[in-house]
Coordinates of C-alpha atoms in Angstrom, one line a residue:
M65 CA 38.2 -14.0 -28.7
G66 CA 35.8 -13.0 -31.5
F67 CA 32.0 -13.4 -31.7
S68 CA 30.2 -16.1 -33.6
R69 CA 27.8 -13.6 -35.2
K70 CA 28.8 -10.5 -37.2
E71 CA 26.1 -8.4 -35.6
Y72 CA 27.7 -8.8 -32.2
A73 CA 31.1 -7.4 -33.3
F74 CA 30.3 -4.0 -31.9
L75 CA 30.6 -5.5 -28.4
S76 CA 34.4 -5.4 -28.7
E77 CA 34.2 -1.6 -28.7
I78 CA 33.0 -1.7 -25.1
G79 CA 35.5 -4.3 -23.9
L80 CA 33.5 -7.5 -24.4
S81 CA 34.4 -10.8 -26.0
S82 CA 32.9 -14.2 -26.5
G83 CA 34.3 -15.2 -23.1
N84 CA 34.3 -12.8 -20.2
L85 CA 35.3 -12.7 -16.6
G86 CA 32.4 -11.6 -14.5
C87 CA 33.9 -10.2 -11.3
F88 CA 35.8 -7.0 -10.8
V89 CA 37.7 -7.6 -7.5
N90 CA 40.4 -5.4 -6.0
G91 CA 41.0 -3.8 -9.4
T92 CA 41.4 -7.0 -11.4
W93 CA 39.0 -9.2 -13.4
K94 CA 38.4 -12.7 -12.4
G95 CA 35.6 -15.3 -12.1
S96 CA 36.0 -18.8 -10.6
G97 CA 32.3 -19.6 -10.4
P98 CA 30.1 -21.3 -13.0
V99 CA 30.4 -20.4 -16.6
V100 CA 27.0 -19.2 -18.0
S101 CA 25.8 -18.2 -21.4
T102 CA 23.9 -14.9 -21.9
L103 CA 21.1 -15.2 -24.5
N104 CA 19.5 -12.9 -27.0
P105 CA 15.8 -13.0 -26.1
A106 CA 14.8 -12.3 -29.7
N107 CA 16.1 -15.7 -30.8
N108 CA 17.4 -17.4 -27.6
Q109 CA 20.8 -17.8 -29.2
K110 CA 24.0 -17.4 -27.2
I111 CA 25.7 -14.0 -27.3
A112 CA 28.7 -14.7 -25.1
E113 CA 29.9 -16.6 -22.0
V114 CA 30.6 -15.2 -18.6
S115 CA 32.5 -16.7 -15.7
E116 CA 30.4 -15.8 -12.6
A117 CA 31.6 -15.1 -9.1
S118 CA 32.3 -17.8 -6.4
I119 CA 31.9 -17.2 -2.7
Q120 CA 35.7 -17.0 -2.5
D121 CA 35.7 -14.2 -5.2
Y122 CA 33.0 -12.4 -3.2
E123 CA 35.0 -12.6 0.1
E124 CA 38.2 -11.4 -1.6
G125 CA 36.3 -8.5 -3.2
M126 CA 34.6 -7.4 0.0
Q127 CA 37.8 -7.4 1.9
A128 CA 39.3 -5.0 -0.7
C129 CA 36.2 -3.0 -0.9
S130 CA 36.2 -2.4 2.9
E131 CA 39.7 -1.0 2.7
A132 CA 38.9 1.1 -0.4
A133 CA 35.8 2.6 1.3
K134 CA 38.0 4.1 4.0
I135 CA 39.8 6.1 1.3
W136 CA 36.7 7.0 -0.7
M137 CA 34.9 8.3 2.3
Q138 CA 37.7 10.8 3.1
V139 CA 37.6 12.3 -0.4
P140 CA 35.7 15.6 -0.2
A141 CA 32.2 15.4 -1.6
P142 CA 32.9 17.8 -4.5
K143 CA 35.9 15.7 -5.5
R144 CA 33.8 12.6 -5.4
G145 CA 31.3 14.5 -7.6
D146 CA 34.0 15.2 -10.2
I147 CA 34.8 11.4 -10.4
V148 CA 31.1 10.9 -11.0
R149 CA 31.2 13.6 -13.7
Q150 CA 34.0 11.7 -15.4
I151 CA 32.0 8.4 -15.2
G152 CA 29.1 10.2 -16.9
D153 CA 31.5 11.4 -19.7
A154 CA 32.8 7.9 -20.2
L155 CA 29.2 6.6 -20.5
R156 CA 28.4 9.4 -22.9
S157 CA 31.3 8.4 -25.2
K158 CA 29.8 4.9 -25.5
L159 CA 26.1 5.9 -25.4
H160 CA 25.1 4.1 -28.6
Q161 CA 27.1 0.9 -28.1
L162 CA 25.8 0.5 -24.5
G163 CA 22.2 1.3 -25.7
R164 CA 22.6 -1.4 -28.4
L165 CA 23.9 -3.9 -25.8
V166 CA 20.9 -3.2 -23.5
S167 CA 18.5 -3.9 -26.4
L168 CA 20.4 -7.0 -27.4
E169 CA 20.8 -8.6 -24.0
M170 CA 17.6 -7.4 -22.2
G171 CA 15.2 -7.2 -25.2
K172 CA 13.8 -3.7 -25.1
I173 CA 13.7 -1.7 -28.3
L174 CA 16.7 0.3 -29.3
P175 CA 15.3 3.8 -28.5
E176 CA 14.5 2.5 -25.0
G177 CA 18.0 1.0 -24.7
I178 CA 19.7 4.3 -25.6
G179 CA 17.3 6.2 -23.4
E180 CA 18.2 4.0 -20.5
V181 CA 21.9 4.8 -20.9
Q182 CA 21.0 8.5 -21.2
E183 CA 19.1 8.3 -18.0
I184 CA 22.2 7.2 -16.0
I185 CA 24.3 9.9 -17.8
D186 CA 21.7 12.4 -16.6
M187 CA 21.9 10.9 -13.1
C188 CA 25.6 11.5 -13.1
D189 CA 25.1 15.1 -14.1
F190 CA 22.6 15.5 -11.3
A191 CA 24.9 13.9 -8.8
V192 CA 27.7 16.3 -9.7
G193 CA 25.6 19.3 -8.6
L194 CA 24.4 17.4 -5.6
S195 CA 27.9 16.8 -4.4
R196 CA 28.1 20.5 -3.5
Q197 CA 24.7 20.6 -1.8
L198 CA 24.9 17.9 0.9
N199 CA 24.2 20.6 3.4
G200 CA 23.8 20.2 7.1
S201 CA 22.3 22.7 9.5
V202 CA 22.9 24.6 12.7
I203 CA 20.0 24.3 15.2
P204 CA 19.6 26.9 18.0
S205 CA 20.4 25.3 21.3
E206 CA 18.6 25.8 24.6
R207 CA 21.7 25.2 26.5
I208 CA 24.3 27.8 27.4
C209 CA 27.5 25.8 27.0
P210 CA 31.0 26.2 25.4
K211 CA 30.2 24.6 22.0
M212 CA 32.9 24.9 19.4
I213 CA 30.7 26.9 17.1
G214 CA 30.6 29.8 19.5
S215 CA 34.3 30.1 19.8
V216 CA 35.0 29.6 16.1
V217 CA 32.5 32.1 14.9
N218 CA 33.2 34.8 17.5
R219 CA 36.8 34.0 18.1
S220 CA 36.2 34.7 21.8
K221 CA 35.2 33.0 24.9
S222 CA 31.7 34.2 24.8
Y223 CA 29.5 31.1 24.3
D224 CA 26.1 32.7 23.8
V225 CA 26.0 31.7 20.1
G226 CA 26.0 27.9 20.9
G227 CA 24.0 25.6 18.7
E228 CA 23.4 22.0 17.6
L229 CA 25.3 21.1 14.5
L230 CA 23.9 18.5 12.0
M231 CA 26.3 16.9 9.5
W232 CA 25.7 14.3 6.8
N233 CA 28.6 11.7 6.4
P234 CA 28.9 8.9 3.9
L235 CA 27.1 5.8 5.2
G236 CA 29.7 3.4 3.9
I237 CA 29.5 0.4 1.6
V238 CA 26.2 0.0 -0.4
G239 CA 25.3 -3.4 -1.8
V240 CA 23.1 -3.4 -4.9
I241 CA 21.0 -6.4 -5.9
T242 CA 19.1 -5.5 -9.1
A243 CA 16.7 -6.8 -11.7
F244 CA 17.1 -7.4 -15.4
N245 CA 14.7 -4.8 -16.8
F246 CA 17.0 -1.8 -16.4
P247 CA 20.5 -3.4 -16.4
C248 CA 22.3 -0.1 -17.1
A249 CA 20.4 2.4 -15.0
V250 CA 20.5 0.2 -11.9
L251 CA 23.2 -2.2 -13.0
G252 CA 22.7 -5.7 -14.2
A253 CA 21.1 -9.0 -13.0
P254 CA 22.2 -12.6 -13.5
T255 CA 20.6 -12.7 -17.0
T256 CA 22.2 -9.4 -18.1
P257 CA 25.9 -9.8 -17.1
L258 CA 27.4 -8.2 -20.3
V259 CA 25.8 -4.8 -19.4
T260 CA 27.3 -5.1 -15.9
I261 CA 30.8 -5.9 -17.2
A262 CA 30.8 -3.2 -19.9
M263 CA 29.6 -0.6 -17.3
T264 CA 32.2 -1.7 -14.7
K265 CA 35.0 -1.4 -17.3
L266 CA 34.1 2.2 -18.0
V267 CA 34.0 3.0 -14.3
A268 CA 37.2 1.2 -13.6
E269 CA 39.0 3.2 -16.2
V270 CA 38.0 6.4 -14.5
L271 CA 39.1 5.2 -11.1
E272 CA 42.5 4.1 -12.5
K273 CA 43.0 7.5 -14.3
N274 CA 42.4 9.3 -11.0
N275 CA 44.8 6.9 -9.0
L276 CA 41.9 5.6 -6.9
P277 CA 41.5 2.0 -5.7
G278 CA 39.5 -0.1 -8.2
A279 CA 37.8 -1.8 -5.3
I280 CA 35.8 1.4 -4.7
F281 CA 33.5 -0.1 -7.4
T282 CA 33.4 -3.9 -6.9
S283 CA 31.0 -5.9 -9.0
F284 CA 30.0 -9.5 -9.1
C285 CA 28.0 -11.4 -11.8
G286 CA 26.2 -14.2 -10.0
G287 CA 23.0 -15.7 -8.8
A288 CA 21.1 -16.2 -5.6
E289 CA 24.2 -17.3 -3.7
I290 CA 25.9 -13.9 -4.2
G291 CA 22.7 -12.0 -3.4
E292 CA 22.3 -13.9 -0.2
A293 CA 25.9 -13.1 0.8
I294 CA 25.3 -9.4 0.2
A295 CA 22.1 -9.4 2.3
K296 CA 23.9 -11.2 5.2
D297 CA 27.2 -9.2 5.1
R298 CA 27.6 -6.9 8.1
R299 CA 30.2 -4.9 6.2
I300 CA 27.5 -3.6 3.9
N301 CA 25.7 -0.8 5.6
L302 CA 22.8 -0.5 3.1
V303 CA 21.4 -3.1 0.7
S304 CA 19.5 -1.6 -2.2
F305 CA 17.2 -4.3 -3.8
T306 CA 15.2 -4.0 -7.0
G307 CA 12.9 -6.9 -7.8
S308 CA 9.6 -8.6 -6.8
S309 CA 7.8 -7.9 -3.5
K310 CA 8.1 -11.6 -2.7
V311 CA 11.9 -11.7 -2.9
G312 CA 12.1 -8.2 -1.4
V313 CA 10.5 -9.3 1.8
K314 CA 13.1 -12.0 2.2
V315 CA 16.0 -9.6 1.6
Q316 CA 14.5 -7.1 4.1
Q317 CA 14.2 -9.8 6.8
T318 CA 17.8 -10.9 6.3
V319 CA 19.2 -7.4 6.4
N320 CA 17.0 -6.5 9.4
E321 CA 18.3 -9.5 11.4
R322 CA 21.8 -7.8 11.3
F323 CA 20.3 -4.3 11.9
G324 CA 21.4 -3.2 8.4
K325 CA 19.5 -0.7 6.3
C326 CA 17.4 -1.7 3.3
L327 CA 16.2 0.3 0.3
L328 CA 13.5 -1.6 -1.6
E329 CA 12.2 -0.9 -5.1
L330 CA 9.6 -3.6 -5.6
S331 CA 6.6 -4.6 -7.6
G332 CA 4.2 -2.1 -9.2
N333 CA 0.5 -2.6 -10.3
N334 CA -0.1 0.8 -11.8
A335 CA -3.4 2.3 -12.9
I336 CA -4.4 5.0 -15.3
I337 CA -7.7 6.7 -14.7
V338 CA -9.5 8.4 -17.6
M339 CA -12.2 10.8 -16.7
D340 CA -15.1 11.7 -18.9
D341 CA -13.6 15.2 -19.7
A342 CA -10.2 13.8 -20.7
D343 CA -8.4 14.3 -24.0
I344 CA -9.1 10.8 -25.3
K345 CA -6.4 10.8 -28.1
L346 CA -3.8 11.9 -25.6
A347 CA -4.9 9.2 -23.1
V348 CA -4.9 6.4 -25.7
R349 CA -1.4 7.3 -26.9
S350 CA -0.2 7.4 -23.3
V351 CA -1.8 4.1 -22.3
L352 CA -0.2 2.4 -25.4
F353 CA 3.2 3.6 -24.4
A354 CA 2.7 2.7 -20.7
A355 CA 1.2 -0.7 -21.3
V356 CA 3.3 -2.0 -24.2
G357 CA 6.7 -0.3 -23.7
T358 CA 9.5 -2.6 -22.7
A359 CA 7.0 -5.5 -23.4
G360 CA 5.3 -4.7 -20.1
Q361 CA 8.4 -5.4 -18.1
R362 CA 8.8 -2.0 -16.4
C363 CA 7.9 -1.7 -12.7
T364 CA 6.0 1.4 -13.8
T365 CA 4.1 -0.4 -16.6
C366 CA 0.4 0.5 -16.8
R367 CA -1.4 -2.7 -15.8
R368 CA -4.9 -1.4 -15.0
L369 CA -6.9 1.0 -17.1
L370 CA -9.9 2.6 -15.3
L371 CA -12.4 4.2 -17.7
H372 CA -15.4 6.4 -16.9
E373 CA -18.5 4.5 -18.0
S374 CA -19.6 7.2 -20.4
I375 CA -16.4 7.0 -22.5
Y376 CA -15.6 3.3 -21.9
R377 CA -16.5 2.0 -25.3
T378 CA -14.9 4.9 -27.2
V379 CA -11.5 4.4 -25.5
V380 CA -11.5 0.6 -25.7
D381 CA -12.3 0.8 -29.5
Q382 CA -9.5 3.2 -30.1
L383 CA -7.1 1.1 -28.0
L384 CA -8.0 -2.0 -30.0
D385 CA -7.3 -0.1 -33.2
V386 CA -3.8 1.1 -32.1
Y387 CA -2.9 -2.3 -30.7
K388 CA -3.4 -3.7 -34.2
Q389 CA -0.7 -1.3 -35.5
V390 CA 2.0 -2.3 -33.0
K391 CA 5.0 -3.8 -34.8
I392 CA 6.4 -6.8 -33.0
G393 CA 9.9 -8.0 -33.7
D394 CA 13.6 -7.7 -33.3
P395 CA 14.2 -4.9 -30.8
L396 CA 17.2 -3.7 -32.8
E397 CA 15.2 -3.2 -36.0
K398 CA 13.9 0.2 -36.8
G399 CA 10.2 0.6 -36.3
T400 CA 9.8 -2.2 -33.8
L401 CA 7.5 -1.1 -30.9
L402 CA 7.3 -4.4 -29.0
G403 CA 10.3 -6.7 -28.4
P404 CA 10.4 -10.0 -26.7
L405 CA 10.0 -10.9 -23.1
H406 CA 13.4 -11.3 -21.4
T407 CA 13.5 -15.1 -20.9
S408 CA 11.6 -18.2 -22.0
S409 CA 10.4 -18.5 -18.4
S410 CA 8.8 -15.1 -18.7
R411 CA 6.9 -16.4 -21.8
K412 CA 5.7 -19.4 -19.8
N413 CA 4.6 -17.2 -17.0
F414 CA 2.6 -15.1 -19.5
E415 CA 0.8 -18.3 -20.7
K416 CA 0.0 -19.3 -17.1
G417 CA -1.2 -15.8 -16.4
I418 CA -3.6 -15.8 -19.3
E419 CA -5.1 -19.1 -18.1
I420 CA -5.6 -17.7 -14.6
I421 CA -7.2 -14.6 -16.1
K422 CA -9.7 -16.7 -18.1
S423 CA -10.5 -18.8 -15.0
Q424 CA -11.4 -15.7 -13.0
G425 CA -13.8 -14.3 -15.6
G426 CA -11.5 -12.2 -17.7
K427 CA -12.5 -11.6 -21.3
I428 CA -9.6 -11.3 -23.8
L429 CA -10.4 -8.4 -26.1
T430 CA -7.1 -8.7 -28.1
G431 CA -4.0 -10.8 -27.9
G432 CA -3.7 -13.4 -25.2
G433 CA -1.3 -15.8 -27.0
I434 CA 2.4 -16.4 -27.7
I435 CA 4.0 -15.8 -31.1
E436 CA 5.5 -18.9 -32.4
S437 CA 9.2 -18.1 -33.1
E438 CA 12.7 -18.8 -31.7
G439 CA 12.3 -15.8 -29.4
N440 CA 10.2 -15.0 -26.4
F441 CA 7.5 -13.0 -28.2
V442 CA 4.0 -12.7 -26.9
Q443 CA 0.9 -10.7 -28.2
P444 CA 0.1 -7.4 -26.5
T445 CA -3.1 -8.2 -24.6
I446 CA -6.2 -6.3 -23.4
V447 CA -8.5 -7.9 -20.9
E448 CA -11.9 -6.9 -19.7
I449 CA -12.2 -7.9 -16.1
S450 CA -13.7 -7.1 -12.7
P451 CA -11.4 -5.0 -10.4
D452 CA -12.3 -7.5 -7.7
A453 CA -10.7 -10.5 -9.4
N454 CA -7.7 -11.8 -7.5
V455 CA -5.4 -11.8 -10.5
V456 CA -5.8 -8.0 -10.8
K457 CA -4.2 -7.6 -7.4
E458 CA -1.0 -9.3 -8.7
E459 CA 1.8 -8.1 -11.0
L460 CA 2.0 -10.1 -14.3
F461 CA 5.3 -8.9 -15.8
A462 CA 4.1 -8.9 -19.4
P463 CA 2.2 -6.6 -21.8
V464 CA -1.2 -7.4 -20.3
L465 CA -3.7 -4.5 -19.7
Y466 CA -6.8 -4.9 -17.5
V467 CA -9.7 -2.5 -18.4
M468 CA -12.6 -1.8 -16.1
K469 CA -15.4 0.8 -15.7
F470 CA -16.1 3.3 -12.9
K471 CA -18.9 5.9 -12.3
T472 CA -17.3 8.5 -10.0
L473 CA -13.8 9.7 -9.2
K474 CA -14.3 8.4 -5.6
E475 CA -14.9 4.9 -7.0
A476 CA -11.9 5.2 -9.3
I477 CA -9.6 6.2 -6.5
E478 CA -10.9 3.3 -4.4
I479 CA -10.1 0.8 -7.2
N480 CA -6.7 2.5 -7.8
N481 CA -5.8 2.0 -4.1
S482 CA -7.3 -1.5 -3.7
V483 CA -4.1 -3.4 -4.7
P484 CA -1.2 -4.2 -2.4
Q485 CA 1.4 -2.3 -4.5
G486 CA 1.8 1.4 -4.6
L487 CA 4.3 2.6 -7.1
S488 CA 2.8 4.8 -9.8
S489 CA -0.6 6.1 -11.1
S490 CA -2.0 8.7 -13.4
I491 CA -5.3 10.5 -14.1
F492 CA -6.4 12.1 -17.3
T493 CA -8.6 15.1 -16.8
S494 CA -8.8 18.8 -17.3
K495 CA -10.7 19.7 -14.1
P496 CA -8.6 21.3 -11.3
E497 CA -10.9 19.9 -8.7
F498 CA -10.2 16.3 -9.9
I499 CA -6.5 17.0 -10.1
F500 CA -6.2 18.3 -6.5
K501 CA -8.4 15.5 -5.2
W502 CA -6.2 13.0 -7.0
I503 CA -2.9 14.3 -5.6
G504 CA -4.2 15.1 -2.1
P505 CA -4.5 13.0 1.1
Q506 CA -7.6 11.3 -0.1
G507 CA -6.3 10.6 -3.6
S508 CA -3.9 8.1 -5.0
D509 CA -1.8 6.3 -2.4
T510 CA 1.1 5.6 -4.8
G511 CA 4.6 7.2 -4.6
I512 CA 4.4 8.6 -8.1
V513 CA 1.1 10.5 -8.8
N514 CA 0.9 11.7 -12.4
V515 CA -1.6 13.9 -14.3
N516 CA -2.2 13.6 -18.0
I517 CA 1.0 11.6 -18.6
P518 CA 1.7 7.9 -18.5
T519 CA 2.6 5.9 -15.4
N520 CA 6.1 5.3 -16.6
G521 CA 8.9 7.7 -17.6
A522 CA 9.7 9.3 -14.2
E523 CA 12.1 12.2 -14.3
I524 CA 15.4 12.0 -12.3
G525 CA 14.7 15.3 -10.4
G526 CA 12.0 13.7 -8.4
A527 CA 12.1 10.9 -5.9
F528 CA 11.4 7.6 -7.6
G529 CA 9.7 4.9 -5.6
G530 CA 6.5 3.7 -4.1
E531 CA 4.5 2.7 -1.0
K532 CA 3.0 -0.4 0.5
A533 CA 4.3 -3.6 -1.1
T534 CA 6.4 -1.5 -3.5
G535 CA 8.8 -1.2 -0.5
G536 CA 8.9 2.5 0.4
G537 CA 12.4 3.2 -1.0
R538 CA 13.3 6.3 -3.0
E539 CA 15.9 6.8 -5.6
A540 CA 17.1 9.7 -7.8
G541 CA 16.0 13.2 -6.9
S542 CA 14.5 15.2 -4.0
D543 CA 16.2 14.2 -0.7
S544 CA 16.7 10.5 -1.7
W545 CA 20.5 11.0 -1.2
K546 CA 19.9 11.0 2.5
Q547 CA 19.3 7.3 2.5
Y548 CA 23.0 6.8 1.5
M549 CA 24.2 9.0 4.4
R550 CA 24.8 8.9 8.1
R551 CA 23.3 11.7 10.1
S552 CA 25.6 13.1 12.8
T553 CA 24.2 15.6 15.4
W554 CA 26.6 17.5 17.6

């Protein structure tokens, strides 16, 4: 089946058509649930149709996945790593097509779409090396007893080398419920099903080439009904949820009721602090990228800007100037810096948010309105407001930046830490004493604590995630892999 618009023809290169089955179940494609249309947020016109999963599809898929997991868990970790390497290579071969799809279906500008696909390719490369480093440990034992390690190492019956052995084994099935804003890096959401399907097809080809069960990677395009089923399913050892804090609490409660494990990546309300000794030009560029990128729809978007009172006016004036230069438009067009919000509902939430901001004393310095068009475009907005306003404590998923003054670093840190969320933060300064205060125990209480760089754009080598209402989960680097493993002590 062909596409109605010529500019969508590239989608056939990644296995998509105008009508798509949205479930990969036991190595085959199906979808007996509702048929939904996926829309281009730049004009709200249909891209394609997708047949979503039914509960029957879900149950069939989970039965097959449970059996496939038994096979996958017995594959040695380095061999599993090689499969991941092949998946990375498959993604690399379709980098630009996938990046274009992300921009088309989600709405972020093309460089960001390609960058997102590159991020998951980098994650695959990282995981390949990690597959040979899932090290356990031997712990000296206080007991004199015939443990296997003594007889194996010494090949004798002398047991004075006994020790406790710690091993890491695969946890089992992991269920992933994700959001729309990074549909490739963390898989797709109900409003970005084409990315999920295209990604799954590439993974499925790798599994088939290696004579592995397709059910190892089982995917469902669906809504709340499928998400609830995942949260309740005792066969799923870990549920990884990315989304709002409000929904995350419900997911966590459901998973906890069955004593499952939960990994939460939830809301962010991230602040940038600019001290009086900061490089102002660098800070302004960074704030623009952090506040406007992805139309303010990153969990790491800068939403609060804290400025030392002595440089407040200078920084605000420079920001207002660069905001005027932001090109708003089709995310696939060269030169566009700000694409649309993802859905028409997001645009309505933006309008409601602006009214609440005004009612709580916020002063609109620039922006504050929607852009009349077929798409979901809004104006990038800067608001002067008190840090004590209730609306500042919440996450408005849009390009809205709150600016406020402070006198001392202590006051700035208190404002930074005063919100329920704790994902990312950054300080701009050249003074070592400020930096070490900022990253220390009495500094920022967020999971990501940056210096002289934006709040967004985390590198894969470090653990990504936050504290408080952000959920406490960690992904990517450091020892985040341990969350997907079962610790066995012998």
